[in-house]
Amino acid sequence: MSTPTTGPDVLGAPVPRRDGRVKVTGTARFAAEVPMPGLLYAAFVHSTVAKGRITGLDVAAAENSPGVALVMTHRNAPPMAAPPAFALHPMGASGDNLPVMRDDRVRWNGQAVAVVLADTQERADRAAELVTPSYAAEPAVTTWSAAKARGTARASNYGMPLTTVSGDADAALSAAAVSVDHTYTTPRESQNAMEPHAATVVWDGDTLVVHDCTQLVSQVAVSLAEVFGLRPDQVRVSAPFVGGGFGGKGLWSYLILAAAAARMTRRPVRAALSREGVYRLVGGRTLTEQRVAIGARADGRFDAIIHTGLMAMTEHNAVPEAVTSATGALYAAGSFRLEVDRALMDTVANFYMRAPGEAPGSFALESAIDELAHELGIDPVELRLRNEPETEPVTGRPFSSRHAVEAYRAGAERFGWSARSAVPRARREGEWWVGAGTAAATYPYVRFPGGAARLVLQPGGRVGVEAAAHEMGMGTATVLAQITAERFAVPLTAVSVSYGDSTLPGVIMAAGSQQTASLAAAVAAAHRELVGGLLAAGAAAGTGSPLAGCTADTVATRDGGLCRLDDPDAWEPYDALLARAGLTELRAEQAAPPPAEMGAWSIHSYGAVFAEVRVNDVTGEVRVPRIVGSFDCGRILNARTAAGQFRGGIIMGLGMALMEETQVDGRTGRIMNPSLSEYHLPVHADVGDIDVIWTGIPDPRTPLGAHGIGEIGIVGVAAAVANGVYNAVGVRVRDLPITLDKLL
Amino acid sequence: MTTDRSVTVNGDPVPLPDDPRVSLLDLLREYAGLPGTKKGCDQGACGACTVLVDGRTGGDRERILSCLTLAVQYEGRSVTTVEGLADGDLHPLQEAFIDHDGFQCGYCTPGQLCSAVGMAAEARRGVPSHVTADVTRSEVELTTAEIRERMSGNLCRCGAHHGIVAAIATTYAGAGR
């Protein structure tokens, strides 16, 4: 179909969020806020050993505590199958594949060993304190050194071993004129969405209704059906508002336990985790240890890139931190060796956090590039531009749309990079050393199979669009309305959007920065179906219509109706077309075509990050007053929400650079800082000026020309800051976070 | 389960429960049917639960963390939540949050809004902050640095900080000068 003519400003315009009003008035209902009569509140008892058996579990005092309706343990919990794990099962949503409360085994410090239900949260919390478990602890691997000593193995991502070899990189490194070879580490981190995980659960006969805060409604519904032996249509998962996800909001044990407890008591249950409870039951990003070695010629061109990573996982999950995934896409080099291994620890299963793999991987790679630039005496921007590839390195696949160089140059110009001193420790203002650092970023384009949408054409030229997508603040609902309005050539106000419910069409994960591409492809497919159906049902066969004889291939949309492609004046509004078909409304549901573009082309989002860094000479404190992010991510569909995604990613990257670390006590395997007072996030005073710009060049191979934008913002930020620290004070920090003790 | 004593929330009496452990936050969310006030940490570290309460001197409403407050402490006193912020349709700050994209997921938003209203009143009263250069002045100008400093008790994980600060700056431009 030709380009519709709603007006040039529907796609790309900075359209305000559709959910703005309900969010600023406090009327948006999150998962823990759905009212239910007869509600019971859950409180969890967490194990205090990392591994072993529960030998005693005295629940009498808790059961006799006021208001308590149930104390559920492995002794009385109903039969439940182990949940299908993410990446191990096509519809797996669970962070691990461990059976939940099925036996006396403890597998990590913090595992739920009892759930108390009471008529108020206060009474549930008090009763949970009265449960007194005892354990026969067994030796557990709770330190990184012990995990490595136990042995390592190659990690896999979706069953594919994380190994990429091209040429003999080790020999090329040895022969290189100039080289760097260093080890970098990144710590465990927690997603820390502001909304702690929560669910309100009710059984309606044999149907399970779940109000959850997930970014995977369809997968959670199927996974819960497997756990409880139900048909998928017996589970409904609703999550219209999600208070942030960042990868952390898959399926975790609190929801399975809440559903089981609700079944036992035949009452609705609210399970709202405390902040500490989130740390105990939900996995975050795992720690990594990476080696990056680069061999270069005197002119800066790379002969060898070796990037190997080792990271901690558990025996029960399949989510690696694929730290090398960006390395094979960014630079041309004569040879590559990229490998990721894992060691096993007895902790809560690690899971995804914004740009898994790319975020920690880019810290190592982009720090090493900066180190090499200093060795070579070449400007770090220039060094990157000299190694710009013509086709995707290693695979040789053609790029669909790569304007990384334009983005880099534009960012350098906006930042004022040319004013930076190449020599560290060259600029001081009062007690502050001032430096600048840069790093490149990339994130792969993803469109998972399974996207679908339902469109409903209604009287008055109104259109409904329905899809099982997620709105966690990315702007999904707003952009989906824009996409639909553009397709139909109707005003934005004529479009209503339904999302965040497993009963809606499609499997559309809020993961991999792929929702918008998935939705754009699905809406296009459903639109074609609807237009074809509309014409066939009336106008095409009729004699009076200006569209007589037309099909979906020979019309365009214009001004709230359809017109002939070859004669835009031959036009009829939707109401007239519905009337010719004898319909009051028309529905069409269609799946998106398979993502063939991903196989044929190398498709990535690209970015360049520039950071001004100030280091206090007296205290070692690091401040980042100014960041510029310059992106090449295809066509930007909403300038306002896109800027929010870029800035949000950059700010999370700032936290990664300077403060974020989930600390595990090596003696016990217990997370030591499970709170927002001891796990530090960037606050208003930490966030300086952040300027984001983009090329906006559409990709001809992707739906609507768009690439993903949700995750690339975090990529490269930690390296840009670390490189800026080096430029400011001449100290190279290779271990995140860059806390002041590392600079004194 | 409830008593004949009450807290006034957005102008309406809310009976106090007979359990003295109930926090003001849980009174709002679980007893008063006003879940607009959010629970992000329940230990005073995130600011999502910020509400406004009547000032002891009868002046401006003051911002407090409702999670660190027992409901019974506010017996007979007045509390304003995000649901009661607007006099009419929307409070100017609520409009500014929409205009400046001062939120993404929306979970920290009610706390940011209530906190900002209380913060602006503090600046009008001349309450200094860590970044106030002249602590002798009777009013404090709400510069970007002042807003960032004074709003740092309200965390936002989505990274909507710029929109939040811009919305506050626009709404209270010129205030306190």
mmCIF file of C-alpha atoms in Angstrom, chain A residues 214-515:
data_model
loop_
_atom_site.group_PDB
_atom_site.id
_atom_site.type_symbol
_atom_site.label_atom_id
_atom_site.label_comp_id
_atom_site.label_asym_id
_atom_site.label_seq_id
_atom_site.Cartn_x
_atom_site.Cartn_y
_atom_site.Cartn_z
ATOM 1 C CA THR A 214 5.066 -8.492 34.061
ATOM 2 C CA GLN A 215 6.718 -7.587 30.799
ATOM 3 C CA LEU A 216 5.781 -11.037 29.410
ATOM 4 C CA VAL A 217 1.981 -11.430 29.748
ATOM 5 C CA SER A 218 1.617 -14.223 27.186
ATOM 6 C CA GLN A 219 4.573 -16.253 28.422
ATOM 7 C CA VAL A 220 3.538 -15.870 32.058
ATOM 8 C CA ALA A 221 0.038 -17.148 31.237
ATOM 9 C CA VAL A 222 1.355 -20.234 29.432
ATOM 10 C CA SER A 223 3.985 -20.876 32.097
ATOM 11 C CA LEU A 224 1.445 -20.665 34.919
ATOM 12 C CA ALA A 225 -0.835 -23.042 33.005
ATOM 13 C CA GLU A 226 2.006 -25.566 32.901
ATOM 14 C CA VAL A 227 2.706 -25.167 36.606
ATOM 15 C CA PHE A 228 -0.920 -25.751 37.600
ATOM 16 C CA GLY A 229 -1.858 -28.268 34.905
ATOM 17 C CA LEU A 230 -4.316 -25.954 33.165
ATOM 18 C CA ARG A 231 -5.088 -25.194 29.556
ATOM 19 C CA PRO A 232 -3.510 -21.893 28.491
ATOM 20 C CA ASP A 233 -6.975 -20.360 28.092
ATOM 21 C CA GLN A 234 -7.624 -21.039 31.777
ATOM 22 C CA VAL A 235 -5.079 -18.423 32.783
ATOM 23 C CA ARG A 236 -5.510 -14.709 32.191
ATOM 24 C CA VAL A 237 -2.666 -12.345 32.957
ATOM 25 C CA SER A 238 -3.422 -8.643 33.036
ATOM 26 C CA ALA A 239 -0.700 -5.986 33.337
ATOM 27 C CA PRO A 240 -1.891 -2.716 31.796
ATOM 28 C CA PHE A 241 0.460 -0.667 33.993
ATOM 29 C CA VAL A 242 3.901 -1.867 34.955
ATOM 30 C CA GLY A 243 6.006 0.309 37.229
ATOM 31 C CA GLY A 244 9.236 -0.262 35.372
ATOM 32 C CA GLY A 245 10.742 -3.557 34.293
ATOM 33 C CA PHE A 246 14.251 -3.264 32.832
ATOM 34 C CA GLY A 247 14.331 -7.039 32.366
ATOM 35 C CA GLY A 248 13.415 -7.927 35.920
ATOM 36 C CA LYS A 249 9.730 -8.556 35.456
ATOM 37 C CA GLY A 250 9.442 -12.085 34.167
ATOM 38 C CA LEU A 251 7.872 -14.922 36.146
ATOM 39 C CA TRP A 252 9.287 -15.390 39.631
ATOM 40 C CA SER A 253 8.265 -17.640 42.522
ATOM 41 C CA TYR A 254 6.161 -15.070 44.386
ATOM 42 C CA LEU A 255 3.491 -15.285 41.700
ATOM 43 C CA ILE A 256 3.394 -19.087 41.637
ATOM 44 C CA LEU A 257 3.175 -19.140 45.432
ATOM 45 C CA ALA A 258 0.428 -16.516 45.452
ATOM 46 C CA ALA A 259 -1.621 -18.532 42.958
ATOM 47 C CA ALA A 260 -1.115 -21.751 44.935
ATOM 48 C CA ALA A 261 -2.087 -20.068 48.207
ATOM 49 C CA ALA A 262 -5.147 -18.501 46.597
ATOM 50 C CA ARG A 263 -6.212 -21.942 45.411
ATOM 51 C CA MET A 264 -5.778 -23.425 48.897
ATOM 52 C CA THR A 265 -7.763 -20.700 50.633
ATOM 53 C CA ARG A 266 -10.270 -20.135 47.823
ATOM 54 C CA ARG A 267 -9.773 -16.429 48.359
ATOM 55 C CA PRO A 268 -8.060 -13.692 46.362
ATOM 56 C CA VAL A 269 -4.463 -13.075 47.353
ATOM 57 C CA ARG A 270 -2.231 -10.021 47.081
ATOM 58 C CA ALA A 271 1.489 -10.732 47.051
ATOM 59 C CA ALA A 272 3.361 -7.434 47.111
ATOM 60 C CA LEU A 273 7.055 -8.005 47.699
ATOM 61 C CA SER A 274 8.980 -5.762 50.025
ATOM 62 C CA ARG A 275 12.028 -4.163 48.454
ATOM 63 C CA GLU A 276 14.154 -6.710 50.274
ATOM 64 C CA GLY A 277 11.829 -9.449 49.029
ATOM 65 C CA VAL A 278 12.576 -8.431 45.448
ATOM 66 C CA TYR A 279 16.298 -8.948 46.069
ATOM 67 C CA ARG A 280 15.651 -12.335 47.685
ATOM 68 C CA LEU A 281 13.308 -13.780 45.036
ATOM 69 C CA VAL A 282 14.151 -12.003 41.767
ATOM 70 C CA GLY A 283 17.418 -12.285 39.874
ATOM 71 C CA GLY A 284 19.411 -9.340 38.570
ATOM 72 C CA ARG A 285 22.331 -8.920 36.212
ATOM 73 C CA THR A 286 25.199 -11.250 36.997
ATOM 74 C CA LEU A 287 28.858 -10.395 37.534
ATOM 75 C CA THR A 288 31.378 -10.652 34.726
ATOM 76 C CA GLU A 289 35.126 -10.885 34.333
ATOM 77 C CA GLN A 290 36.340 -10.062 30.857
ATOM 78 C CA ARG A 291 39.585 -10.031 28.933
ATOM 79 C CA VAL A 292 39.902 -7.715 25.962
ATOM 80 C CA ALA A 293 43.044 -7.838 23.859
ATOM 81 C CA ILE A 294 43.391 -5.787 20.688
ATOM 82 C CA GLY A 295 46.279 -5.911 18.272
ATOM 83 C CA ALA A 296 46.668 -2.997 15.866
ATOM 84 C CA ARG A 297 48.901 -1.659 13.137
ATOM 85 C CA ALA A 298 50.673 1.651 13.660
ATOM 86 C CA ASP A 299 47.920 3.398 11.679
ATOM 87 C CA GLY A 300 45.357 2.076 14.143
ATOM 88 C CA ARG A 301 43.698 -0.592 12.044
ATOM 89 C CA PHE A 302 42.839 -3.697 14.049
ATOM 90 C CA ASP A 303 44.459 -7.022 13.202
ATOM 91 C CA ALA A 304 43.045 -8.912 16.167
ATOM 92 C CA ILE A 305 40.261 -8.592 18.718
ATOM 93 C CA ILE A 306 40.111 -11.121 21.522
ATOM 94 C CA HIS A 307 37.186 -10.654 23.883
ATOM 95 C CA THR A 308 36.502 -13.410 26.366
ATOM 96 C CA GLY A 309 34.132 -13.321 29.288
ATOM 97 C CA LEU A 310 33.414 -15.385 32.329
ATOM 98 C CA MET A 311 30.232 -14.855 34.298
ATOM 99 C CA ALA A 312 28.302 -16.425 37.116
ATOM 100 C CA MET A 313 25.099 -18.378 36.544
ATOM 101 C CA THR A 314 23.229 -21.092 38.429
ATOM 102 C CA GLU A 315 22.516 -24.715 37.617
ATOM 103 C CA HIS A 316 18.874 -23.849 37.100
ATOM 104 C CA ASN A 317 18.735 -21.120 34.503
ATOM 105 C CA ALA A 318 19.725 -20.392 30.928
ATOM 106 C CA VAL A 319 20.226 -16.651 30.772
ATOM 107 C CA PRO A 320 23.868 -15.795 30.130
ATOM 108 C CA GLU A 321 25.433 -12.358 30.102
ATOM 109 C CA ALA A 322 26.569 -12.530 26.464
ATOM 110 C CA VAL A 323 29.262 -9.877 26.842
ATOM 111 C CA THR A 324 30.768 -10.348 23.394
ATOM 112 C CA SER A 325 27.592 -9.831 21.395
ATOM 113 C CA ALA A 326 28.368 -6.221 20.506
ATOM 114 C CA THR A 327 32.034 -6.860 19.770
ATOM 115 C CA GLY A 328 31.441 -8.728 16.552
ATOM 116 C CA ALA A 329 29.256 -5.939 15.212
ATOM 117 C CA LEU A 330 31.200 -2.781 15.923
ATOM 118 C CA TYR A 331 34.641 -2.911 14.318
ATOM 119 C CA ALA A 332 36.457 -4.341 11.356
ATOM 120 C CA ALA A 333 39.403 -6.513 12.369
ATOM 121 C CA GLY A 334 41.615 -9.070 10.690
ATOM 122 C CA SER A 335 40.729 -11.736 13.208
ATOM 123 C CA PHE A 336 38.388 -12.355 16.110
ATOM 124 C CA ARG A 337 38.150 -14.705 19.054
ATOM 125 C CA LEU A 338 35.001 -14.105 21.091
ATOM 126 C CA GLU A 339 34.064 -16.539 23.836
ATOM 127 C CA VAL A 340 31.856 -16.496 26.915
ATOM 128 C CA ASP A 341 32.136 -19.071 29.688
ATOM 129 C CA ARG A 342 30.131 -19.515 32.835
ATOM 130 C CA ALA A 343 30.825 -20.663 36.360
ATOM 131 C CA LEU A 344 28.061 -21.847 38.662
ATOM 132 C CA MET A 345 27.112 -20.347 42.005
ATOM 133 C CA ASP A 346 24.418 -21.150 44.552
ATOM 134 C CA THR A 347 22.488 -17.891 44.303
ATOM 135 C CA VAL A 348 19.132 -16.714 43.056
ATOM 136 C CA ALA A 349 19.108 -17.248 39.287
ATOM 137 C CA ASN A 350 20.583 -14.303 37.442
ATOM 138 C CA PHE A 351 18.344 -12.693 34.837
ATOM 139 C CA TYR A 352 18.243 -9.991 32.218
ATOM 140 C CA MET A 353 18.786 -6.328 32.922
ATOM 141 C CA ARG A 354 18.711 -3.560 30.313
ATOM 142 C CA ALA A 355 21.060 -4.490 27.425
ATOM 143 C CA PRO A 356 22.156 -7.833 28.875
ATOM 144 C CA GLY A 357 25.558 -8.641 27.436
ATOM 145 C CA GLU A 358 26.044 -5.341 25.615
ATOM 146 C CA ALA A 359 26.068 -3.155 28.743
ATOM 147 C CA PRO A 360 28.884 -4.933 30.636
ATOM 148 C CA GLY A 361 30.540 -6.095 27.420
ATOM 149 C CA SER A 362 30.819 -2.571 26.060
ATOM 150 C CA PHE A 363 32.462 -1.410 29.291
ATOM 151 C CA ALA A 364 35.338 -3.802 28.649
ATOM 152 C CA LEU A 365 35.583 -3.379 24.882
ATOM 153 C CA GLU A 366 35.224 0.385 24.809
ATOM 154 C CA SER A 367 37.644 0.853 27.704
ATOM 155 C CA ALA A 368 40.188 -1.251 25.811
ATOM 156 C CA ILE A 369 39.702 0.816 22.656
ATOM 157 C CA ASP A 370 40.460 3.932 24.700
ATOM 158 C CA GLU A 371 43.558 2.307 26.177
ATOM 159 C CA LEU A 372 44.708 1.368 22.698
ATOM 160 C CA ALA A 373 44.100 4.905 21.434
ATOM 161 C CA HIS A 374 46.483 6.191 24.093
ATOM 162 C CA GLU A 375 49.086 3.555 23.191
ATOM 163 C CA LEU A 376 48.825 4.532 19.532
ATOM 164 C CA GLY A 377 48.637 8.256 20.107
ATOM 165 C CA ILE A 378 45.480 8.425 18.009
ATOM 166 C CA ASP A 379 42.344 10.298 19.046
ATOM 167 C CA PRO A 380 39.796 7.779 20.395
ATOM 168 C CA VAL A 381 37.084 9.030 18.014
ATOM 169 C CA GLU A 382 39.415 8.828 15.032
ATOM 170 C CA LEU A 383 40.552 5.326 16.012
ATOM 171 C CA ARG A 384 36.974 4.114 15.989
ATOM 172 C CA LEU A 385 36.249 5.729 12.639
ATOM 173 C CA ARG A 386 39.367 4.111 11.124
ATOM 174 C CA ASN A 387 37.978 0.691 11.992
ATOM 175 C CA GLU A 388 34.493 1.217 10.603
ATOM 176 C CA PRO A 389 33.506 -1.983 8.775
ATOM 177 C CA GLU A 390 31.894 -2.128 5.332
ATOM 178 C CA THR A 391 30.023 -5.329 6.060
ATOM 179 C CA GLU A 392 29.279 -7.056 9.337
ATOM 180 C CA PRO A 393 32.589 -8.303 10.687
ATOM 181 C CA VAL A 394 32.975 -12.098 10.908
ATOM 182 C CA THR A 395 29.751 -12.927 9.018
ATOM 183 C CA GLY A 396 30.231 -10.590 6.074
ATOM 184 C CA ARG A 397 26.486 -9.943 5.967
ATOM 185 C CA PRO A 398 25.506 -6.608 4.445
ATOM 186 C CA PHE A 399 24.343 -3.840 6.728
ATOM 187 C CA SER A 400 20.719 -2.881 6.244
ATOM 188 C CA SER A 401 21.254 0.693 7.389
ATOM 189 C CA ARG A 402 24.389 1.735 9.235
ATOM 190 C CA HIS A 403 25.170 5.387 9.834
ATOM 191 C CA ALA A 404 27.343 4.945 12.898
ATOM 192 C CA VAL A 405 30.020 7.266 11.550
ATOM 193 C CA GLU A 406 27.519 10.076 11.004
ATOM 194 C CA ALA A 407 26.247 9.576 14.532
ATOM 195 C CA TYR A 408 29.775 9.613 15.934
ATOM 196 C CA ARG A 409 30.746 12.770 14.088
ATOM 197 C CA ALA A 410 27.515 14.537 15.051
ATOM 198 C CA GLY A 411 27.985 13.589 18.689
ATOM 199 C CA ALA A 412 31.588 14.771 18.756
ATOM 200 C CA GLU A 413 30.529 18.075 17.229
ATOM 201 C CA ARG A 414 27.654 18.544 19.683
ATOM 202 C CA PHE A 415 29.861 17.692 22.650
ATOM 203 C CA GLY A 416 32.772 19.828 21.594
ATOM 204 C CA TRP A 417 35.152 16.866 21.582
ATOM 205 C CA SER A 418 37.882 18.775 19.772
ATOM 206 C CA ALA A 419 38.454 20.873 22.908
ATOM 207 C CA ARG A 420 39.500 17.799 24.905
ATOM 208 C CA SER A 421 43.149 17.440 25.892
ATOM 209 C CA ALA A 422 44.686 14.213 24.649
ATOM 210 C CA VAL A 423 46.914 14.218 27.700
ATOM 211 C CA PRO A 424 45.394 13.199 31.042
ATOM 212 C CA ARG A 425 45.483 15.486 34.045
ATOM 213 C CA ALA A 426 45.640 18.584 31.877
ATOM 214 C CA ARG A 427 42.665 20.596 33.153
ATOM 215 C CA ARG A 428 41.863 21.586 36.692
ATOM 216 C CA GLU A 429 39.157 23.881 38.045
ATOM 217 C CA GLY A 430 39.521 24.494 41.759
ATOM 218 C CA GLU A 431 39.770 21.136 43.425
ATOM 219 C CA TRP A 432 38.235 19.344 40.424
ATOM 220 C CA TRP A 433 40.128 17.610 37.618
ATOM 221 C CA VAL A 434 38.125 17.823 34.393
ATOM 222 C CA GLY A 435 38.231 15.265 31.588
ATOM 223 C CA ALA A 436 36.194 13.881 28.724
ATOM 224 C CA GLY A 437 35.581 10.334 27.590
ATOM 225 C CA THR A 438 33.782 8.635 24.750
ATOM 226 C CA ALA A 439 32.547 5.175 23.820
ATOM 227 C CA ALA A 440 30.653 3.582 20.974
ATOM 228 C CA ALA A 441 27.416 1.684 21.472
ATOM 229 C CA THR A 442 25.468 -0.889 19.556
ATOM 230 C CA TYR A 443 22.450 -3.082 20.171
ATOM 231 C CA PRO A 444 21.070 -5.651 17.749
ATOM 232 C CA TYR A 445 17.742 -5.239 16.004
ATOM 233 C CA VAL A 446 15.356 -7.945 17.156
ATOM 234 C CA ARG A 447 11.858 -8.864 16.076
ATOM 235 C CA PHE A 448 10.709 -12.076 17.723
ATOM 236 C CA PRO A 449 8.231 -14.314 15.876
ATOM 237 C CA GLY A 450 4.708 -14.252 17.256
ATOM 238 C CA GLY A 451 3.658 -10.648 16.850
ATOM 239 C CA ALA A 452 -0.024 -10.149 16.040
ATOM 240 C CA ALA A 453 -2.667 -7.476 16.333
ATOM 241 C CA ARG A 454 -6.415 -7.096 16.062
ATOM 242 C CA LEU A 455 -7.892 -4.014 14.441
ATOM 243 C CA VAL A 456 -11.487 -2.914 14.821
ATOM 244 C CA LEU A 457 -12.946 -0.371 12.408
ATOM 245 C CA GLN A 458 -15.863 1.329 14.099
ATOM 246 C CA PRO A 459 -18.504 3.876 13.098
ATOM 247 C CA GLY A 460 -17.368 7.471 12.755
ATOM 248 C CA GLY A 461 -13.938 6.487 11.488
ATOM 249 C CA ARG A 462 -12.838 5.257 14.878
ATOM 250 C CA VAL A 463 -10.273 2.469 15.105
ATOM 251 C CA GLY A 464 -9.404 0.101 17.931
ATOM 252 C CA VAL A 465 -6.064 -1.684 18.063
ATOM 253 C CA GLU A 466 -5.495 -4.594 20.413
ATOM 254 C CA ALA A 467 -2.258 -6.462 21.087
ATOM 255 C CA ALA A 468 -0.635 -8.307 23.991
ATOM 256 C CA ALA A 469 2.098 -5.684 24.273
ATOM 257 C CA HIS A 470 3.408 -3.939 27.346
ATOM 258 C CA GLU A 471 3.577 -0.353 28.561
ATOM 259 C CA MET A 472 6.186 -0.002 31.293
ATOM 260 C CA GLY A 473 6.924 3.608 30.463
ATOM 261 C CA MET A 474 8.571 3.154 27.091
ATOM 262 C CA GLY A 475 5.677 4.861 25.311
ATOM 263 C CA THR A 476 4.362 1.690 23.682
ATOM 264 C CA ALA A 477 0.703 2.658 23.925
ATOM 265 C CA THR A 478 1.339 6.074 22.447
ATOM 266 C CA VAL A 479 3.464 4.807 19.581
ATOM 267 C CA LEU A 480 0.991 1.997 18.847
ATOM 268 C CA ALA A 481 -1.737 4.620 18.488
ATOM 269 C CA GLN A 482 0.499 6.664 16.175
ATOM 270 C CA ILE A 483 1.256 3.620 14.021
ATOM 271 C CA THR A 484 -2.436 2.790 13.771
ATOM 272 C CA ALA A 485 -3.542 6.357 13.047
ATOM 273 C CA GLU A 486 -0.967 6.606 10.289
ATOM 274 C CA ARG A 487 -2.066 3.327 8.719
ATOM 275 C CA PHE A 488 -5.727 4.289 8.677
ATOM 276 C CA ALA A 489 -5.194 7.980 7.949
ATOM 277 C CA VAL A 490 -7.338 8.928 10.925
ATOM 278 C CA PRO A 491 -6.632 11.400 13.737
ATOM 279 C CA LEU A 492 -4.847 10.114 16.835
ATOM 280 C CA THR A 493 -7.950 10.907 18.855
ATOM 281 C CA ALA A 494 -9.899 8.392 16.765
ATOM 282 C CA VAL A 495 -7.676 5.509 17.898
ATOM 283 C CA SER A 496 -8.217 3.478 21.062
ATOM 284 C CA VAL A 497 -5.522 1.083 22.256
ATOM 285 C CA SER A 498 -5.754 -2.119 24.310
ATOM 286 C CA TYR A 499 -2.621 -3.823 25.596
ATOM 287 C CA GLY A 500 -1.102 -5.575 28.590
ATOM 288 C CA ASP A 501 -3.410 -8.607 28.664
ATOM 289 C CA SER A 502 -2.668 -12.213 27.730
ATOM 290 C CA THR A 503 -6.095 -12.632 26.116
ATOM 291 C CA LEU A 504 -5.166 -10.113 23.426
ATOM 292 C CA PRO A 505 -3.515 -11.240 20.162
ATOM 293 C CA GLY A 506 0.146 -11.968 19.778
ATOM 294 C CA VAL A 507 3.198 -12.866 21.784
ATOM 295 C CA ILE A 508 4.954 -9.530 22.077
ATOM 296 C CA MET A 509 7.647 -9.495 24.729
ATOM 297 C CA ALA A 510 8.833 -6.231 26.180
ATOM 298 C CA ALA A 511 12.350 -7.516 25.698
ATOM 299 C CA GLY A 512 15.135 -7.132 23.203
ATOM 300 C CA SER A 513 13.980 -3.594 22.344
ATOM 301 C CA GLN A 514 11.594 -5.265 19.911
ATOM 302 C CA GLN A 515 8.040 -4.290 20.785
#
